[in-house]
Coordinates of C-alpha atoms in Angstrom, one line a residue:
X1016 CA 6.7 52.1 -16.6
X1017 CA 7.3 48.3 -16.5
X1018 CA 5.1 46.3 -18.8
X1019 CA 2.5 44.3 -17.0
X1020 CA 3.0 40.6 -17.6
X1021 CA 0.0 38.3 -18.2
X1022 CA -0.1 35.7 -15.4
X1023 CA 0.3 32.1 -16.4
X1024 CA -1.6 29.1 -15.0
X1025 CA -0.2 25.5 -15.2
X1026 CA -2.8 22.9 -16.2
X1027 CA -2.0 19.3 -15.5
X1028 CA -4.5 16.8 -17.1
X1029 CA -4.5 13.2 -15.9
X1030 CA -6.2 11.3 -18.7
X1031 CA -6.4 8.1 -20.7
X1032 CA -6.7 7.8 -24.5
X1033 CA -9.5 5.2 -23.9
X1034 CA -11.6 7.7 -22.0
X1035 CA -14.4 9.4 -24.0
X1036 CA -15.0 11.9 -21.3
X1037 CA -11.4 13.0 -21.5
X1038 CA -11.7 14.3 -25.0
X1039 CA -15.0 15.9 -24.1
X1040 CA -13.4 17.5 -21.0
X1041 CA -10.6 18.9 -23.1
X1042 CA -12.9 20.4 -25.8
X1043 CA -14.8 22.1 -23.0
X1044 CA -11.5 23.4 -21.4
X1045 CA -10.4 24.9 -24.8
X1046 CA -13.4 27.2 -24.4
X1047 CA -12.1 28.2 -20.9
X1048 CA -8.8 29.2 -22.4
X1049 CA -10.5 31.2 -25.1
X1050 CA -12.6 33.0 -22.4
X1051 CA -9.4 34.2 -20.6
X1052 CA -7.5 35.2 -23.7
X1053 CA -5.5 38.3 -22.9
X1054 CA -6.1 38.0 -19.2
X1055 CA -4.4 34.6 -18.4
X1056 CA -1.9 32.4 -20.2
X1057 CA -1.9 28.6 -19.8
X1058 CA 0.6 25.8 -19.9
X1059 CA -0.9 22.4 -20.5
X1060 CA 0.7 19.1 -19.8
X1061 CA -0.8 15.6 -20.0
X1062 CA -0.2 12.7 -17.5
X1063 CA -0.9 9.0 -17.7
X1064 CA -3.8 7.1 -16.3
X1065 CA -4.9 3.6 -17.5
X1066 CA -8.6 2.8 -17.1
X1067 CA -7.9 -0.8 -17.9
X1068 CA -4.2 -1.6 -17.2
X1069 CA -4.8 -5.3 -17.6
X1070 CA -6.4 -5.1 -21.0
X1071 CA -5.0 -7.9 -23.2
X1072 CA -3.2 -7.2 -26.5
X1073 CA -6.2 -8.1 -28.6
X1074 CA -8.4 -5.6 -26.7
X1075 CA -12.1 -6.2 -25.9
X1076 CA -15.3 -5.5 -27.7
X1077 CA -16.3 -2.0 -26.4
X1078 CA -19.9 -2.7 -25.8
X1079 CA -19.2 -6.0 -24.0
X1080 CA -16.5 -4.3 -21.9
X1081 CA -18.8 -1.5 -20.7
X1082 CA -21.7 -3.9 -19.9
X1083 CA -19.3 -6.2 -18.0
X1084 CA -17.4 -3.4 -16.1
X1085 CA -20.5 -1.3 -15.2
X1086 CA -23.1 -4.0 -15.0
X1087 CA -25.5 -2.4 -17.5
X1088 CA -27.6 -3.7 -20.2
X1089 CA -27.0 -3.6 -24.0
X1090 CA -29.8 -1.0 -24.3
X1091 CA -28.2 1.2 -21.6
X1092 CA -24.8 0.8 -23.3
X1093 CA -26.3 2.0 -26.6
X1094 CA -28.0 4.9 -24.9
X1095 CA -24.8 6.0 -23.2
X1096 CA -22.9 5.7 -26.4
X1097 CA -25.5 7.9 -28.2
X1098 CA -25.3 10.5 -25.4
X1099 CA -21.5 10.7 -25.6
X1100 CA -21.6 11.0 -29.4
X1101 CA -24.1 13.8 -29.2
X1102 CA -22.1 15.7 -26.6
X1103 CA -18.9 15.3 -28.5
X1104 CA -20.6 16.2 -31.8
X1105 CA -21.8 19.5 -30.3
X1106 CA -18.1 20.2 -29.5
X1107 CA -16.9 19.4 -32.9
X1108 CA -15.6 15.9 -32.4
X1109 CA -16.9 12.8 -34.1
X1110 CA -17.4 9.5 -32.3
X1111 CA -17.6 6.8 -35.0
X1112 CA -18.1 3.7 -33.0
X1113 CA -18.8 0.9 -35.5
X1114 CA -19.8 -2.7 -34.6
X1115 CA -16.1 -3.7 -34.3
X1116 CA -15.1 -0.9 -32.0
X1117 CA -12.8 -2.2 -29.3
X1118 CA -11.2 -1.0 -26.1
X1119 CA -7.4 -1.2 -26.3
X1120 CA -4.4 -1.3 -24.0
X1121 CA -3.1 2.3 -23.7
X1122 CA 0.2 1.7 -22.0
X1123 CA 2.4 2.2 -25.1
X1124 CA 0.4 5.3 -26.1
X1125 CA 1.3 6.7 -22.7
X1126 CA 4.9 6.0 -23.3
X1127 CA 4.8 8.0 -26.5
X1128 CA 3.0 10.8 -24.8
X1129 CA 5.6 10.9 -22.0
X1130 CA 8.3 11.1 -24.7
X1131 CA 6.5 13.9 -26.5
X1132 CA 6.0 15.8 -23.2
X1133 CA 9.7 15.5 -22.4
X1134 CA 10.6 16.9 -25.7
X1135 CA 8.8 20.2 -25.0
X1136 CA 10.6 23.2 -23.6
X1137 CA 9.4 23.9 -20.0
X1138 CA 9.3 27.6 -20.7
X1139 CA 7.6 27.4 -24.1
X1140 CA 5.3 30.4 -24.8
X1141 CA 2.4 28.5 -26.3
X1142 CA -0.1 26.9 -24.0
X1143 CA 0.2 23.5 -25.8
X1144 CA 2.8 21.8 -27.8
X1145 CA 3.5 18.5 -29.6
X1146 CA 2.3 16.4 -26.6
X1147 CA -1.2 17.9 -26.9
X1148 CA -1.1 17.4 -30.6
X1149 CA -0.2 13.8 -30.1
X1150 CA -2.9 13.3 -27.5
X1151 CA -5.6 14.7 -29.7
X1152 CA -4.4 12.7 -32.7
X1153 CA -4.6 9.5 -30.6
X1154 CA -8.1 10.4 -29.5
X1155 CA -9.1 10.8 -33.2
X1156 CA -7.4 7.6 -34.2
X1157 CA -9.3 5.7 -31.5
X1158 CA -12.7 7.2 -31.4
X1159 CA -13.1 8.7 -34.9
X1160 CA -11.0 6.4 -37.1
X1161 CA -11.4 3.1 -35.1
X1162 CA -7.7 2.4 -35.3
X1163 CA -5.9 0.1 -32.9
X1164 CA -3.8 2.5 -30.8
X1165 CA -2.1 -0.3 -29.1
X1166 CA -0.5 -1.4 -32.4
X1167 CA 3.1 -0.2 -32.7
X1168 CA 2.8 0.7 -36.4
X1169 CA -0.4 2.7 -35.8
X1170 CA 1.2 4.5 -32.9
X1171 CA 4.3 5.3 -34.9
X1172 CA 2.2 6.6 -37.8
X1173 CA 0.1 8.8 -35.4
X1174 CA 3.3 10.2 -33.9
X1175 CA 4.7 11.0 -37.3
X1176 CA 1.4 12.8 -38.3
X1177 CA 2.1 15.4 -35.6
X1178 CA 5.7 16.0 -36.6
X1179 CA 7.4 13.6 -34.3
X1180 CA 10.2 11.4 -35.7
X1181 CA 8.7 8.1 -36.8
X1182 CA 11.9 6.1 -36.5
X1183 CA 12.4 7.4 -33.0
X1184 CA 8.8 6.5 -32.0
X1185 CA 9.2 3.0 -33.4
X1186 CA 12.5 2.5 -31.5
X1187 CA 10.8 3.6 -28.3
X1188 CA 7.9 1.2 -28.9
X1189 CA 10.3 -1.7 -29.6
X1190 CA 12.0 -1.1 -26.3
X1191 CA 10.8 -0.5 -22.7
X1192 CA 11.9 3.1 -22.9
X1193 CA 9.7 5.6 -20.9
X1194 CA 7.8 2.6 -19.3
X1195 CA 9.2 3.2 -15.9
X1196 CA 8.4 6.9 -16.1
X1197 CA 4.8 6.1 -17.0
X1198 CA 4.5 3.7 -14.0
X1199 CA 6.1 6.3 -11.7
X1200 CA 3.7 9.0 -12.8
X1201 CA 0.7 6.7 -12.5
X1202 CA 1.7 5.9 -8.9
X1203 CA 2.3 9.5 -8.1
X1204 CA -1.1 10.6 -9.1
X1205 CA -2.8 7.6 -7.5
X1206 CA -1.0 8.6 -4.2
X1207 CA -2.8 11.9 -4.6
X1208 CA -6.2 10.3 -4.8
X1209 CA -6.7 10.6 -8.6
X1210 CA -8.9 7.6 -9.1
X1211 CA -10.9 8.8 -12.2
X1212 CA -10.3 10.8 -15.3
X1213 CA -10.2 13.4 -16.6
X1214 CA -8.7 15.2 -13.7
X1215 CA -7.6 18.8 -14.2
X1216 CA -5.1 20.2 -11.7
X1217 CA -4.8 24.0 -11.9
X1218 CA -1.8 25.8 -10.6
X1219 CA -0.4 22.5 -9.2
X1220 CA -3.0 22.4 -6.4
X1221 CA -6.6 23.0 -7.4
X1222 CA -8.3 19.8 -8.6
X1223 CA -11.3 20.0 -10.9
X1224 CA -12.5 16.5 -11.6
X1225 CA -14.4 15.3 -14.6
X1226 CA -15.5 16.8 -17.9
X1227 CA -16.9 19.9 -16.3
X1228 CA -18.7 22.7 -18.2
X1229 CA -16.6 25.8 -18.9
X1230 CA -18.5 27.8 -16.4
X1231 CA -17.2 25.6 -13.6
X1232 CA -13.6 26.2 -14.5
X1233 CA -14.2 29.9 -15.1
X1234 CA -15.7 30.3 -11.6
X1235 CA -12.7 28.5 -10.0
X1236 CA -10.1 30.5 -11.9
X1237 CA -11.8 33.8 -11.3
X1238 CA -12.1 33.1 -7.6
X1239 CA -8.9 31.2 -6.8
X1240 CA -6.4 32.5 -9.4
X1241 CA -7.3 36.0 -10.6
X1242 CA -9.0 37.5 -7.6
X1243 CA -6.2 36.9 -5.2
X1244 CA -3.7 38.3 -7.7
X1245 CA -5.7 41.5 -8.3

């Protein structure tokens, strides 16, 4: 009797390192993968999206940025920050936004993420690889450690921390390598009406927008992936 193979679901995540809801959405999705352990395998890949493509090299004070961009008060901004920190904390992630916390330009971070993704084997058995490790390290560097993830030395250090070659990372950052790929991917997703992040695309066709609770993903996967295959 032939051995039954566990079905595999591709998960494309369009995301920005600057997006707090993106790390929250990922932490929730990890629980979805745990829920389907033994019934469904996953293959996760990350794709670029810039919330603020015109962010200057020096960045912008995060509180001032949010108030300006969304037209809210300082009190509302503090309340939103507290809410995000509480949600992330329940999921095991620390938001340590100090008074000097700044929004940064994320284009170079996306170039390194594109490089990391290209280095993974398309048929790797594990659901995640070095690209996911780099993405999570960048989230921690920005939101937890308040490091400048637009700075090339910081980016090279973060890449090295997940096992990538630091010298190669530095060489990429000193050039325009992978820049065209990032722009092409951003345009590709924009043409498919991805206008906010995180955006989870399951099986190449089912869009689940936002940092949804695990139950939302579980319902979609049970109904649209596992039921038709039964």
